[in-house]
PDB file of C-alpha atoms and ligand atoms in Angstrom:
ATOM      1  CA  UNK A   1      -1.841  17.273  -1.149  1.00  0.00           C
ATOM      2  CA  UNK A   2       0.250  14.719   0.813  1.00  0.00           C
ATOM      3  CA  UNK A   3      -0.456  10.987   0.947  1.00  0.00           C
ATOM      4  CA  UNK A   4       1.500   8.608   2.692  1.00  0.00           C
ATOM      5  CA  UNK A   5       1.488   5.147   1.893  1.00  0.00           C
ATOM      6  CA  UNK A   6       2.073   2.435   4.296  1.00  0.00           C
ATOM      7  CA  UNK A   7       1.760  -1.349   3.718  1.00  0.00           C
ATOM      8  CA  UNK A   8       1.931  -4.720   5.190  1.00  0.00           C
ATOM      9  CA  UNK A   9       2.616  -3.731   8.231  1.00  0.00           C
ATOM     10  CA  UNK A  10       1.630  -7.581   9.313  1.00  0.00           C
ATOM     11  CA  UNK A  11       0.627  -7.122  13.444  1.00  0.00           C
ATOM     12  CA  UNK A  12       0.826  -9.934  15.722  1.00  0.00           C
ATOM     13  CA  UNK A  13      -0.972 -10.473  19.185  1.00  0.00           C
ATOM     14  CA  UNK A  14       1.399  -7.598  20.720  1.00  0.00           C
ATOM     15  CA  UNK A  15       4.669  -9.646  21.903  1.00  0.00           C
ATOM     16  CA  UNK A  16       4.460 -12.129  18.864  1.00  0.00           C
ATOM     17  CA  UNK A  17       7.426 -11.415  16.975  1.00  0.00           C
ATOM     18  CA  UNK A  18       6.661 -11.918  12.990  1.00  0.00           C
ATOM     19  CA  UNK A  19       9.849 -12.745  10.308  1.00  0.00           C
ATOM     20  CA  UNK A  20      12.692 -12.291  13.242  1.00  0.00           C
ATOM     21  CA  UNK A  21      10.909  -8.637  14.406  1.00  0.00           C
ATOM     22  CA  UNK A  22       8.819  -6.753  16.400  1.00  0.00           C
ATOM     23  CA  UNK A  23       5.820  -5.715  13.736  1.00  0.00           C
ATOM     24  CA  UNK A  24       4.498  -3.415  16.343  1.00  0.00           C
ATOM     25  CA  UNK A  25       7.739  -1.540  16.788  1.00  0.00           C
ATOM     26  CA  UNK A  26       8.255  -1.436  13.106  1.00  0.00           C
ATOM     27  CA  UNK A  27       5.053   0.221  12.679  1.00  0.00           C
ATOM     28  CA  UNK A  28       5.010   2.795  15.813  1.00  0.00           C
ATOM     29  CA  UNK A  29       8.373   3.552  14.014  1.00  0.00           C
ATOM     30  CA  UNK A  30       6.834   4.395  10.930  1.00  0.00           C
ATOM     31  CA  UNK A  31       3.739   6.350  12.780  1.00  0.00           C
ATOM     32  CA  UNK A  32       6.397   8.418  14.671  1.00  0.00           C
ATOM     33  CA  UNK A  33       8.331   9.420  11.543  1.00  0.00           C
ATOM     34  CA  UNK A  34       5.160  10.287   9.864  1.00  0.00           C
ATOM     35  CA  UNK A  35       3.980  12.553  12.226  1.00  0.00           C
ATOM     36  CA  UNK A  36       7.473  14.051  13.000  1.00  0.00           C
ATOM     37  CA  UNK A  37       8.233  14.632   9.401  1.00  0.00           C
ATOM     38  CA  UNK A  38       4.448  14.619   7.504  1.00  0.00           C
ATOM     39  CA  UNK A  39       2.204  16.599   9.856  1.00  0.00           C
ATOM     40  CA  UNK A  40       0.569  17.614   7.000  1.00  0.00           C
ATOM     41  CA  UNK A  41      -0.716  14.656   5.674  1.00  0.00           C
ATOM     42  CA  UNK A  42      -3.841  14.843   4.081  1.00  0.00           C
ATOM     43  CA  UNK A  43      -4.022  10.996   4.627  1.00  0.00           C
ATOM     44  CA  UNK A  44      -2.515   7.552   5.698  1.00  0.00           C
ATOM     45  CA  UNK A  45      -3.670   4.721   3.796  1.00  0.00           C
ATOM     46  CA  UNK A  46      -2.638   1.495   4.592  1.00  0.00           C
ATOM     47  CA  UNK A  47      -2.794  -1.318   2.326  1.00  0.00           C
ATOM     48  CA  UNK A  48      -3.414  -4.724   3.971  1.00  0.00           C
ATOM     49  CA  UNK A  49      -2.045  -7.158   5.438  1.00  0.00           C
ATOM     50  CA  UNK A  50      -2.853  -5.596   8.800  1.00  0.00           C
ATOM     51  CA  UNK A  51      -2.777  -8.366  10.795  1.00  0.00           C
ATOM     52  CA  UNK A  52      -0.573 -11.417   9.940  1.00  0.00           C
ATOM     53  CA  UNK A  53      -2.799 -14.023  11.665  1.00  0.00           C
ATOM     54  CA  UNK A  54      -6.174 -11.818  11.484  1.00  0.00           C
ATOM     55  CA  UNK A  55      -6.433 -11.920  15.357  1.00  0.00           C
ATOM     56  CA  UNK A  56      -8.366  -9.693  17.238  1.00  0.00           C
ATOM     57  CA  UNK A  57      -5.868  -8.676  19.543  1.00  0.00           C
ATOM     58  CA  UNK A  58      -3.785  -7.668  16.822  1.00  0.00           C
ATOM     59  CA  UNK A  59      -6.561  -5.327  15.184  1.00  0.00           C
ATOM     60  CA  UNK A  60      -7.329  -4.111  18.420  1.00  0.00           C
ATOM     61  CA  UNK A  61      -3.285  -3.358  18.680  1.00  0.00           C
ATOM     62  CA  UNK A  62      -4.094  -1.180  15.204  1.00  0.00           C
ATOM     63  CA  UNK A  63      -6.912   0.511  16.606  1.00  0.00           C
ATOM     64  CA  UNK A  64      -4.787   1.783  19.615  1.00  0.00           C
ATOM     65  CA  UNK A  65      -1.911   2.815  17.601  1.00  0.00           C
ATOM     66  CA  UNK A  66      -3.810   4.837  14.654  1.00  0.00           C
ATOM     67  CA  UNK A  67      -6.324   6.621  17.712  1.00  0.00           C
ATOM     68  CA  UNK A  68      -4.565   9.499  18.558  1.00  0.00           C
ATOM     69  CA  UNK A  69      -3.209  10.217  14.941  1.00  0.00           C
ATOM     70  CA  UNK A  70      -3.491  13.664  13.613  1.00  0.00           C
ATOM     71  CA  UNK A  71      -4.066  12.327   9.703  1.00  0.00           C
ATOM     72  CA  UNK A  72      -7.036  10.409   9.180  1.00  0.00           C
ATOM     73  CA  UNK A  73      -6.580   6.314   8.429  1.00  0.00           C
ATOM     74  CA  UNK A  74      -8.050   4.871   5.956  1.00  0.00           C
ATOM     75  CA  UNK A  75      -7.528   0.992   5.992  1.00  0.00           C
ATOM     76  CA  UNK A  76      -7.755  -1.964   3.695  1.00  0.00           C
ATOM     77  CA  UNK A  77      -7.284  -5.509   4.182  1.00  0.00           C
ATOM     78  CA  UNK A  78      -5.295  -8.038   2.926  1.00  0.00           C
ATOM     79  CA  UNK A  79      -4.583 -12.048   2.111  1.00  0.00           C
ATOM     80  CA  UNK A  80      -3.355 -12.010   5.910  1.00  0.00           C
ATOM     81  CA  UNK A  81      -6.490 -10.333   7.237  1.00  0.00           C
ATOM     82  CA  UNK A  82      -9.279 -11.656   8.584  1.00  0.00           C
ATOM     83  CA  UNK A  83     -12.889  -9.818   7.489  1.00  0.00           C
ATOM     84  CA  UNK A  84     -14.920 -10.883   9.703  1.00  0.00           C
ATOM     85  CA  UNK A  85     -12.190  -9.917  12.531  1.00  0.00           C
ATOM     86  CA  UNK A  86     -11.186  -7.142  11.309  1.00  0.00           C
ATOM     87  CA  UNK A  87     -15.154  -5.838  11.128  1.00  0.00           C
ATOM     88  CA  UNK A  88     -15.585  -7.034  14.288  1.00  0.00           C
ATOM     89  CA  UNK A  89     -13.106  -4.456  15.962  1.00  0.00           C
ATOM     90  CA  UNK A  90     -13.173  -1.417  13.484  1.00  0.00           C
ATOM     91  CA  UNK A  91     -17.452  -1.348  13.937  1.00  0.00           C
ATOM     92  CA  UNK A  92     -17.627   1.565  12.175  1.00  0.00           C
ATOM     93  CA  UNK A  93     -15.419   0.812   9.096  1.00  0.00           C
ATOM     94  CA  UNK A  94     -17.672   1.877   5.980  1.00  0.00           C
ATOM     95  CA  UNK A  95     -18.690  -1.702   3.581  1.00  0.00           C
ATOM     96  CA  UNK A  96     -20.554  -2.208   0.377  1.00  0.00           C
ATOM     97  CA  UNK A  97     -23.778  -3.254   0.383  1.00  0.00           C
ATOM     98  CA  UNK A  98     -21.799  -6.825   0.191  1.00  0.00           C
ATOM     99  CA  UNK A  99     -20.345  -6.505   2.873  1.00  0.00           C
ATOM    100  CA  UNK A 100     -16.911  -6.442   1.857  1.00  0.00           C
ATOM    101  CA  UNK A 101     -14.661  -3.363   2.460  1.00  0.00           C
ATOM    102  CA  UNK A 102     -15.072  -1.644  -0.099  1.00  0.00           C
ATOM    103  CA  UNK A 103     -15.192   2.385   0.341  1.00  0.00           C
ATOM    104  CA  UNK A 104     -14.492   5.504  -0.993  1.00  0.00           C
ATOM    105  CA  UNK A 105     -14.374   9.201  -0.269  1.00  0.00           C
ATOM    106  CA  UNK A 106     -13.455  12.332  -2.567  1.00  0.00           C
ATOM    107  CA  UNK A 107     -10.389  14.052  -1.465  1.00  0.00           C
ATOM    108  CA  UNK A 108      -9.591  17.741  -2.987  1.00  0.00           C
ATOM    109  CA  UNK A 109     -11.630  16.781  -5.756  1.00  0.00           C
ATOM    110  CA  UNK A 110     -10.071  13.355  -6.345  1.00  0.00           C
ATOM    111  CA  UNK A 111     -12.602  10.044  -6.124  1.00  0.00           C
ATOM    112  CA  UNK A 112     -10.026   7.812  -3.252  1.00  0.00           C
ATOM    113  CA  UNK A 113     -11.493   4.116  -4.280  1.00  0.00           C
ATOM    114  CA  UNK A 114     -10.051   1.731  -1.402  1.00  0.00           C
ATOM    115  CA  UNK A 115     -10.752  -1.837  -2.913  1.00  0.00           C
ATOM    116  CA  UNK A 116     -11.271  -5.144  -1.114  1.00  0.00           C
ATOM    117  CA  UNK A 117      -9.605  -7.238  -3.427  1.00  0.00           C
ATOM    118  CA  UNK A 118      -9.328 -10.595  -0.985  1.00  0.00           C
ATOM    119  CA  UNK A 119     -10.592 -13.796  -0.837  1.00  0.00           C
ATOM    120  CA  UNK A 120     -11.511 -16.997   1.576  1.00  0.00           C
ATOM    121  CA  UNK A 121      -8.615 -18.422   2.288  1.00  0.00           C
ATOM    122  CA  UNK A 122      -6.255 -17.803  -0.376  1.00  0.00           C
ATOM    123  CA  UNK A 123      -3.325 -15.389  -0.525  1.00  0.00           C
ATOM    124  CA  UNK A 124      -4.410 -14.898  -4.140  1.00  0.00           C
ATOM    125  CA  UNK A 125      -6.540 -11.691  -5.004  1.00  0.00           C
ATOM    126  CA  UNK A 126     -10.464 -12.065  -6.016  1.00  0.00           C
ATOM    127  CA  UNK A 127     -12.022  -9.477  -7.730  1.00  0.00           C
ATOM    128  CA  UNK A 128     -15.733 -10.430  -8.106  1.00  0.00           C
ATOM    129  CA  UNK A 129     -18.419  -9.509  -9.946  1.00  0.00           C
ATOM    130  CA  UNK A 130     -20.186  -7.399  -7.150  1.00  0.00           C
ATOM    131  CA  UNK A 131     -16.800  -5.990  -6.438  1.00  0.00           C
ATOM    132  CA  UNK A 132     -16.501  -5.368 -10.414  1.00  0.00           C
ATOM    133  CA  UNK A 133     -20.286  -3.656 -10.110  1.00  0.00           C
ATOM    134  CA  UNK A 134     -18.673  -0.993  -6.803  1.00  0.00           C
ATOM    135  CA  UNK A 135     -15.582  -0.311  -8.901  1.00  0.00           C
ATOM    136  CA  UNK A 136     -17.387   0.453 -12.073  1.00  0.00           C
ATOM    137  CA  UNK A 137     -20.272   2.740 -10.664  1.00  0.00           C
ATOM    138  CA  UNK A 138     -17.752   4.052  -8.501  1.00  0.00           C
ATOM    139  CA  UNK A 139     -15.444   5.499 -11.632  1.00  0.00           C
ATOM    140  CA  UNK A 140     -17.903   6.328 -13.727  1.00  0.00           C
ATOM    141  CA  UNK A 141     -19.842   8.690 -11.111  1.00  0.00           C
ATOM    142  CA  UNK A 142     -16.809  10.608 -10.350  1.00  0.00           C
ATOM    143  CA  UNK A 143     -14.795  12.897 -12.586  1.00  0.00           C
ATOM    144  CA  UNK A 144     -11.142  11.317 -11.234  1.00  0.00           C
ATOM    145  CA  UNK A 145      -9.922   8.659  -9.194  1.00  0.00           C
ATOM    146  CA  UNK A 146      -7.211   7.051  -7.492  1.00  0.00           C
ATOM    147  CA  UNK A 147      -7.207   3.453  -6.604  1.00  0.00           C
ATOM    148  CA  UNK A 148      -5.636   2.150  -3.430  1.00  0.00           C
ATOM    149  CA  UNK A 149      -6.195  -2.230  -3.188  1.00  0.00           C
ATOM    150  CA  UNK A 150      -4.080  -4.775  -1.552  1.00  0.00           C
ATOM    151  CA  UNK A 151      -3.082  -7.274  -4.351  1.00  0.00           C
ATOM    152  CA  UNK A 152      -1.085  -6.706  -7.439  1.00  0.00           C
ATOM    153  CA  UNK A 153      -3.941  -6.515 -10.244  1.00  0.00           C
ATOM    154  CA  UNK A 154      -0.920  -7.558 -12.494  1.00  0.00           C
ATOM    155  CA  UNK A 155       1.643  -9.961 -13.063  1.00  0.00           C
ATOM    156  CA  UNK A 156       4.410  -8.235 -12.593  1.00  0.00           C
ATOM    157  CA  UNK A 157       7.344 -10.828 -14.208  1.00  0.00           C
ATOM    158  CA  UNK A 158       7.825 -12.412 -10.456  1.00  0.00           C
ATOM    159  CA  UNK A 159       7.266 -16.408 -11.495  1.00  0.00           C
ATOM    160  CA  UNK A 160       6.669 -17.194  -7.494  1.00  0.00           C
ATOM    161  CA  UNK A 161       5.136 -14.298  -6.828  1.00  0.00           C
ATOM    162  CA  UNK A 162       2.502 -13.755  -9.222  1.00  0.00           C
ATOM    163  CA  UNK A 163       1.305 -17.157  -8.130  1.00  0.00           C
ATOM    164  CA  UNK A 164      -0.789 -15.107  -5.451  1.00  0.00           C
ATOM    165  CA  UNK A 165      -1.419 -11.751  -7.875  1.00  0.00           C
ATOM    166  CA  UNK A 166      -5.359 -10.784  -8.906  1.00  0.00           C
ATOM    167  CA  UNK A 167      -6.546 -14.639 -10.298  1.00  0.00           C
ATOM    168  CA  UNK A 168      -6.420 -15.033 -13.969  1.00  0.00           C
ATOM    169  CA  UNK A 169      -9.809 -15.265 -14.285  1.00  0.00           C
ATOM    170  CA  UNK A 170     -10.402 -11.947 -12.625  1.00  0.00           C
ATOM    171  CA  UNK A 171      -7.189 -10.175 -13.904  1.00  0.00           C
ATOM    172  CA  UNK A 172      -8.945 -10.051 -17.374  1.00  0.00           C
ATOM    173  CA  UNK A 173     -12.181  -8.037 -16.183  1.00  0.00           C
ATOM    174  CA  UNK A 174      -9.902  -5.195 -14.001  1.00  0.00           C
ATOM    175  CA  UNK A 175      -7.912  -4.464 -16.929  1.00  0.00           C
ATOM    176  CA  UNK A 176     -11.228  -4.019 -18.727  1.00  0.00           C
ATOM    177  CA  UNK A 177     -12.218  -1.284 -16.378  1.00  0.00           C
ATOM    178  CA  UNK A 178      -9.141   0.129 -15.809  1.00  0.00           C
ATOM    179  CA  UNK A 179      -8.535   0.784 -19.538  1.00  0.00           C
ATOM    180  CA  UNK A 180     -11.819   2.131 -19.987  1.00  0.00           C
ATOM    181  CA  UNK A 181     -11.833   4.409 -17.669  1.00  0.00           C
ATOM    182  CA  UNK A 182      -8.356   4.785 -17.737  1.00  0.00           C
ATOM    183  CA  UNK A 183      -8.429   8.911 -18.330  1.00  0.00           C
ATOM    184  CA  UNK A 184     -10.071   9.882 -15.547  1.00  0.00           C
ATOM    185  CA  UNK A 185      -7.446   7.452 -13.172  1.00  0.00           C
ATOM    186  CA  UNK A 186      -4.206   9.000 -11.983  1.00  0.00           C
ATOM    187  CA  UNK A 187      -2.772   6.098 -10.004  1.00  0.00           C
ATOM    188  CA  UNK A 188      -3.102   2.184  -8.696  1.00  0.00           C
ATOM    189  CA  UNK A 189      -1.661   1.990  -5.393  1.00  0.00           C
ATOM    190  CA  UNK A 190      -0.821  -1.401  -3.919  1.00  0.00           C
ATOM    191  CA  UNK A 191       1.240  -3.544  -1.414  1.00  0.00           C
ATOM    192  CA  UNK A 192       1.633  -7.146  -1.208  1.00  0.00           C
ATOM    193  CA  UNK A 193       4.722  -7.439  -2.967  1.00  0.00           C
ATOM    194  CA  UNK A 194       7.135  -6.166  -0.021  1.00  0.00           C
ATOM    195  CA  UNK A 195       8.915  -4.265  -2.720  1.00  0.00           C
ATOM    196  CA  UNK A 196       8.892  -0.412  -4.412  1.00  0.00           C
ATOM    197  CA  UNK A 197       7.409  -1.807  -8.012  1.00  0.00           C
ATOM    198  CA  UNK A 198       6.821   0.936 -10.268  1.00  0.00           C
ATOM    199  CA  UNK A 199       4.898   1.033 -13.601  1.00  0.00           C
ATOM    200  CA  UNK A 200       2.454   1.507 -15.730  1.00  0.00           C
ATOM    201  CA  UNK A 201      -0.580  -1.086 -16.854  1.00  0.00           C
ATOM    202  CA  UNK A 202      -4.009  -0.815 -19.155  1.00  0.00           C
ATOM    203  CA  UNK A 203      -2.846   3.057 -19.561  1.00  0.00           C
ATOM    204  CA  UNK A 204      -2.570   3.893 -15.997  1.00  0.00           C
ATOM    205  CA  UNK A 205       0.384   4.550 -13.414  1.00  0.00           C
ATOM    206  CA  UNK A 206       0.753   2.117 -10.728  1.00  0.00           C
ATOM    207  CA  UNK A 207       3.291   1.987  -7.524  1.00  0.00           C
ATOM    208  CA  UNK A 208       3.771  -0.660  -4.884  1.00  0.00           C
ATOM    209  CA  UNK A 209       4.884   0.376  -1.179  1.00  0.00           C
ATOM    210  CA  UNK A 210       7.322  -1.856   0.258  1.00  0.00           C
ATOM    211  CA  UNK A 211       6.611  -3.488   3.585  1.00  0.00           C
ATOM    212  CA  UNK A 212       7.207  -2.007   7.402  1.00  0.00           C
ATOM    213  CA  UNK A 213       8.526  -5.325   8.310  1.00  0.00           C
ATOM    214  CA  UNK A 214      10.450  -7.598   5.632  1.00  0.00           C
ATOM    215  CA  UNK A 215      10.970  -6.995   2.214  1.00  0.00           C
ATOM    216  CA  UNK A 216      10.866  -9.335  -0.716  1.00  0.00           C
ATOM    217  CA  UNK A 217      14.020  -9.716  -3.040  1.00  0.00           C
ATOM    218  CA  UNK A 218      12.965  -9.287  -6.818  1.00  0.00           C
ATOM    219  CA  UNK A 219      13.933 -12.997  -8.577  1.00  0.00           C
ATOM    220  CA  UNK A 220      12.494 -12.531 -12.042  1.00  0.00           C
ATOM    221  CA  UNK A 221      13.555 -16.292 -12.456  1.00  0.00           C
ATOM    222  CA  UNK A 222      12.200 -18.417  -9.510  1.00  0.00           C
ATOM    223  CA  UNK A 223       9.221 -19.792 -10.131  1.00  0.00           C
ATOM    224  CA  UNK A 224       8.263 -21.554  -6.418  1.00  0.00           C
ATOM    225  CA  UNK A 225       9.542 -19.676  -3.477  1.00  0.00           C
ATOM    226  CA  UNK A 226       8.805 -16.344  -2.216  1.00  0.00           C
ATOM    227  CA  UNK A 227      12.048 -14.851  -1.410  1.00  0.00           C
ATOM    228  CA  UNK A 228      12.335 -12.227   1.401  1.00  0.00           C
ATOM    229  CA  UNK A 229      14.936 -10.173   3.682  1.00  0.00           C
ATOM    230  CA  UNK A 230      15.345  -8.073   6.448  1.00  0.00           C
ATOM    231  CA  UNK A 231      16.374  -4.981   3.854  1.00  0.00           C
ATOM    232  CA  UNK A 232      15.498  -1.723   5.214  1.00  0.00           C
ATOM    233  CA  UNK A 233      11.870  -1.096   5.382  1.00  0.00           C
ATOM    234  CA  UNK A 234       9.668   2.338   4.057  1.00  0.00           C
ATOM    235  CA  UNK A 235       6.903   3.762   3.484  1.00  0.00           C
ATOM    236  CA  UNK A 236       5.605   5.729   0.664  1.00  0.00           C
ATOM    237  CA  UNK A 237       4.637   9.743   0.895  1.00  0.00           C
ATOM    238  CA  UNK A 238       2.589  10.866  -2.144  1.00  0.00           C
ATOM    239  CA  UNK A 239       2.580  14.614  -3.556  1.00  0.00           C
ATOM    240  CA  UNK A 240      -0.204  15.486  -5.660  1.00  0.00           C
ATOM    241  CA  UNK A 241      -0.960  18.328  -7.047  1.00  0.00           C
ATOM    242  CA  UNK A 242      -4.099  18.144  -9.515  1.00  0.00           C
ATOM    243  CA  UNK A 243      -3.454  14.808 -11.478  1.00  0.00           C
ATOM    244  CA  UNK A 244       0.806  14.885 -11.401  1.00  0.00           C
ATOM    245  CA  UNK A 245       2.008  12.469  -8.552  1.00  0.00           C
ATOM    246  CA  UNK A 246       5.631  12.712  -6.877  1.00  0.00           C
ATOM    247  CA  UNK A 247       6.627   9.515  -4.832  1.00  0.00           C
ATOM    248  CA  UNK A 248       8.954   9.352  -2.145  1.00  0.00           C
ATOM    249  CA  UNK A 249      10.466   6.240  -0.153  1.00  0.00           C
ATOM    250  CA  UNK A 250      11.247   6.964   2.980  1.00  0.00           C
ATOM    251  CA  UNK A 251      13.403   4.607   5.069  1.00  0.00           C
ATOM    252  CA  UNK A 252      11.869   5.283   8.059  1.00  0.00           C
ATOM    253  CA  UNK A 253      14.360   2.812  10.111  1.00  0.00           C
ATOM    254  CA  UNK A 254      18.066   3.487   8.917  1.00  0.00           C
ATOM    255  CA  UNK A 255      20.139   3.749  11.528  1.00  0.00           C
ATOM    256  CA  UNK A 256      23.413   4.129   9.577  1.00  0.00           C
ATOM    257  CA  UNK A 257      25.066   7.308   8.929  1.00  0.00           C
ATOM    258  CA  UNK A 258      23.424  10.267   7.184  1.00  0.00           C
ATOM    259  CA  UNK A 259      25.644  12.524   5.152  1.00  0.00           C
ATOM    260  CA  UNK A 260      25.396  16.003   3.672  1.00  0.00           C
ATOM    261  CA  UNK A 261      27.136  17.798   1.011  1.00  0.00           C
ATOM    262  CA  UNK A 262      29.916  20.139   2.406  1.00  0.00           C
ATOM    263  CA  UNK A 263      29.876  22.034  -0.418  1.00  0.00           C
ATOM    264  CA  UNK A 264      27.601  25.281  -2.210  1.00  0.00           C
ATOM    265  CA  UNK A 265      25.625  23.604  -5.562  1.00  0.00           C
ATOM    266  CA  UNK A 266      27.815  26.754  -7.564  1.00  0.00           C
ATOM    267  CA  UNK A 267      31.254  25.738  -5.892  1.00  0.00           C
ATOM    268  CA  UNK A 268      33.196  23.534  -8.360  1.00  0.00           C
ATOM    269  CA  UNK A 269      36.731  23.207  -6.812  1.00  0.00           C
ATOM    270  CA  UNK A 270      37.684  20.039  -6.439  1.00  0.00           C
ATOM    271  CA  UNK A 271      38.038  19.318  -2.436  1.00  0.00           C
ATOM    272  CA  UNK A 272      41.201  19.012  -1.361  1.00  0.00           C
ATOM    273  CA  UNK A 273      40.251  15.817   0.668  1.00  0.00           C
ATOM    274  CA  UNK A 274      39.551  14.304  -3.286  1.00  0.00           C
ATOM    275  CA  UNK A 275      43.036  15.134  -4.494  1.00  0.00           C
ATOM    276  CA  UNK A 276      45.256  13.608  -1.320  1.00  0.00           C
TER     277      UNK A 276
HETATM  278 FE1  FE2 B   1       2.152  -8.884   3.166  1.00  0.00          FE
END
């Protein structure tokens, strides 16, 4: 099975440039190499930060651009997002009884748990009792599970950025869950970050996509400012096969040069470009 991961892909109101780019561009960029390249997606899941401004002419921008895609979307919102906005334009996005997005869906067997981890206006993540309630009945009616959120559940040793991670007081109760259900999870799958952060926490495998717009620079020693660039963006494609995961980056947008080997893998002469 073949997942592809994209995140914070940040849309404007369609001619609002966001960071020095073209969000929409960025993103149509991504669609088009995913459905050159990964036909056979099983599906896209992006992880918030859909909109940067949560305007409705920047979901309804999403809605155009995912319509005619030949892998199912599955969407999740983010500190930029707005719910209410966002619900208002994608009417037939599954909630929880809360209302919040919360949803889920078993794919080849697997328990996909897409997690509304945001709150009222904060960029930090909330992860609430009701929410704890979904999660929890959620993983222990199903026999495995993969969880797909916006926020970082974790610190993650970024001072500046863990500022705006899962709160502390929430933080303490996901762990919980995730460690006790920990066997029957084979991944955590977030954004936020703007980076490729790879680990594992509470006994589980975890892997943030980087952004399709810009990415933030890793500064394990600032403890104020977010730090970002315009380094080349990607998006994630996930191969599963029962519970082993294989994860690509794919830089969807380099427009430097591509190289291939000129040689056979059993050739071991030395070219004689090497020795001039
Ligand atoms: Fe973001």
């Amino acid at each position: 099975m073949k997942i592809i991961h994209i995140s914070d892909i940040h849309l404007t109101i369609p001619g609002e440039p966001m960071g020095g780019l073209d969000p929409h561009a960025r993103f149509a960029r991504a669609l088009a190499d995913v459905t050159t390249n990964h036909p056979d997606g099983t599906r896209i899941v992006i992880t918030g930060d859909l909109a940067h401004w949560g305007e409705y002419a920047a979901y309804e921008a999403l809605q155009r651009a995912i319509a005619d895609l030949p892998i199912p979307v599955r969407l999740i919102i983010g500190n930029h997002d707005d719910r209410p906005t966002f619900r208002s334009v994608f009417a037939s996005q599954p909630v929880d009884a809360n209302g919040f997005v919360n949803h889920a869906e078993t794919v080849n067997g697997v328990r996909f748990l897409y997690l509304d981890s945001v709150g009222e206006r904060t960029h930090a993540g909330h992860f609430c009792a009701a929410r704890r309630t979904w999660l929890q009945s959620e993983l222990e009616s199903c026999d495995r599970a993969r969880i797909f959120l916006h926020h970082n559940p974790m610190q993650l040793g970024l001072p500046a950025e863990d500022k705006i991670a899962l709160v502390e007081e929430d933080r303490g109760p996901f762990r919980d869950l995730i460690e006790e259900y920990a066997a029957k999870i084979d991944y955590i799958h977030f954004g936020h970050v703007h980076a490729p952060i790879h680990g594992r926490y509470a006994g589980v495998q975890f892997a943030s996509a980087p952004s399709t717009g810009n990415q933030s620079i890793p500064d394990l020693g600032e403890t104020e400012l977010l730090k970002g660039a315009p380094l080349h963006p990607a998006y994630f494609v996930l191969l599963i096969d029962g519970d082993d995961t294989i994860i690509h980056q794919i830089p969807f947008a380099w427009d430097g040069p591509v190289l291939t080997a000129g040689t056979e893998w059993e050739d071991w002469a030395k070219p004689v470009e090497a020795a001039e």
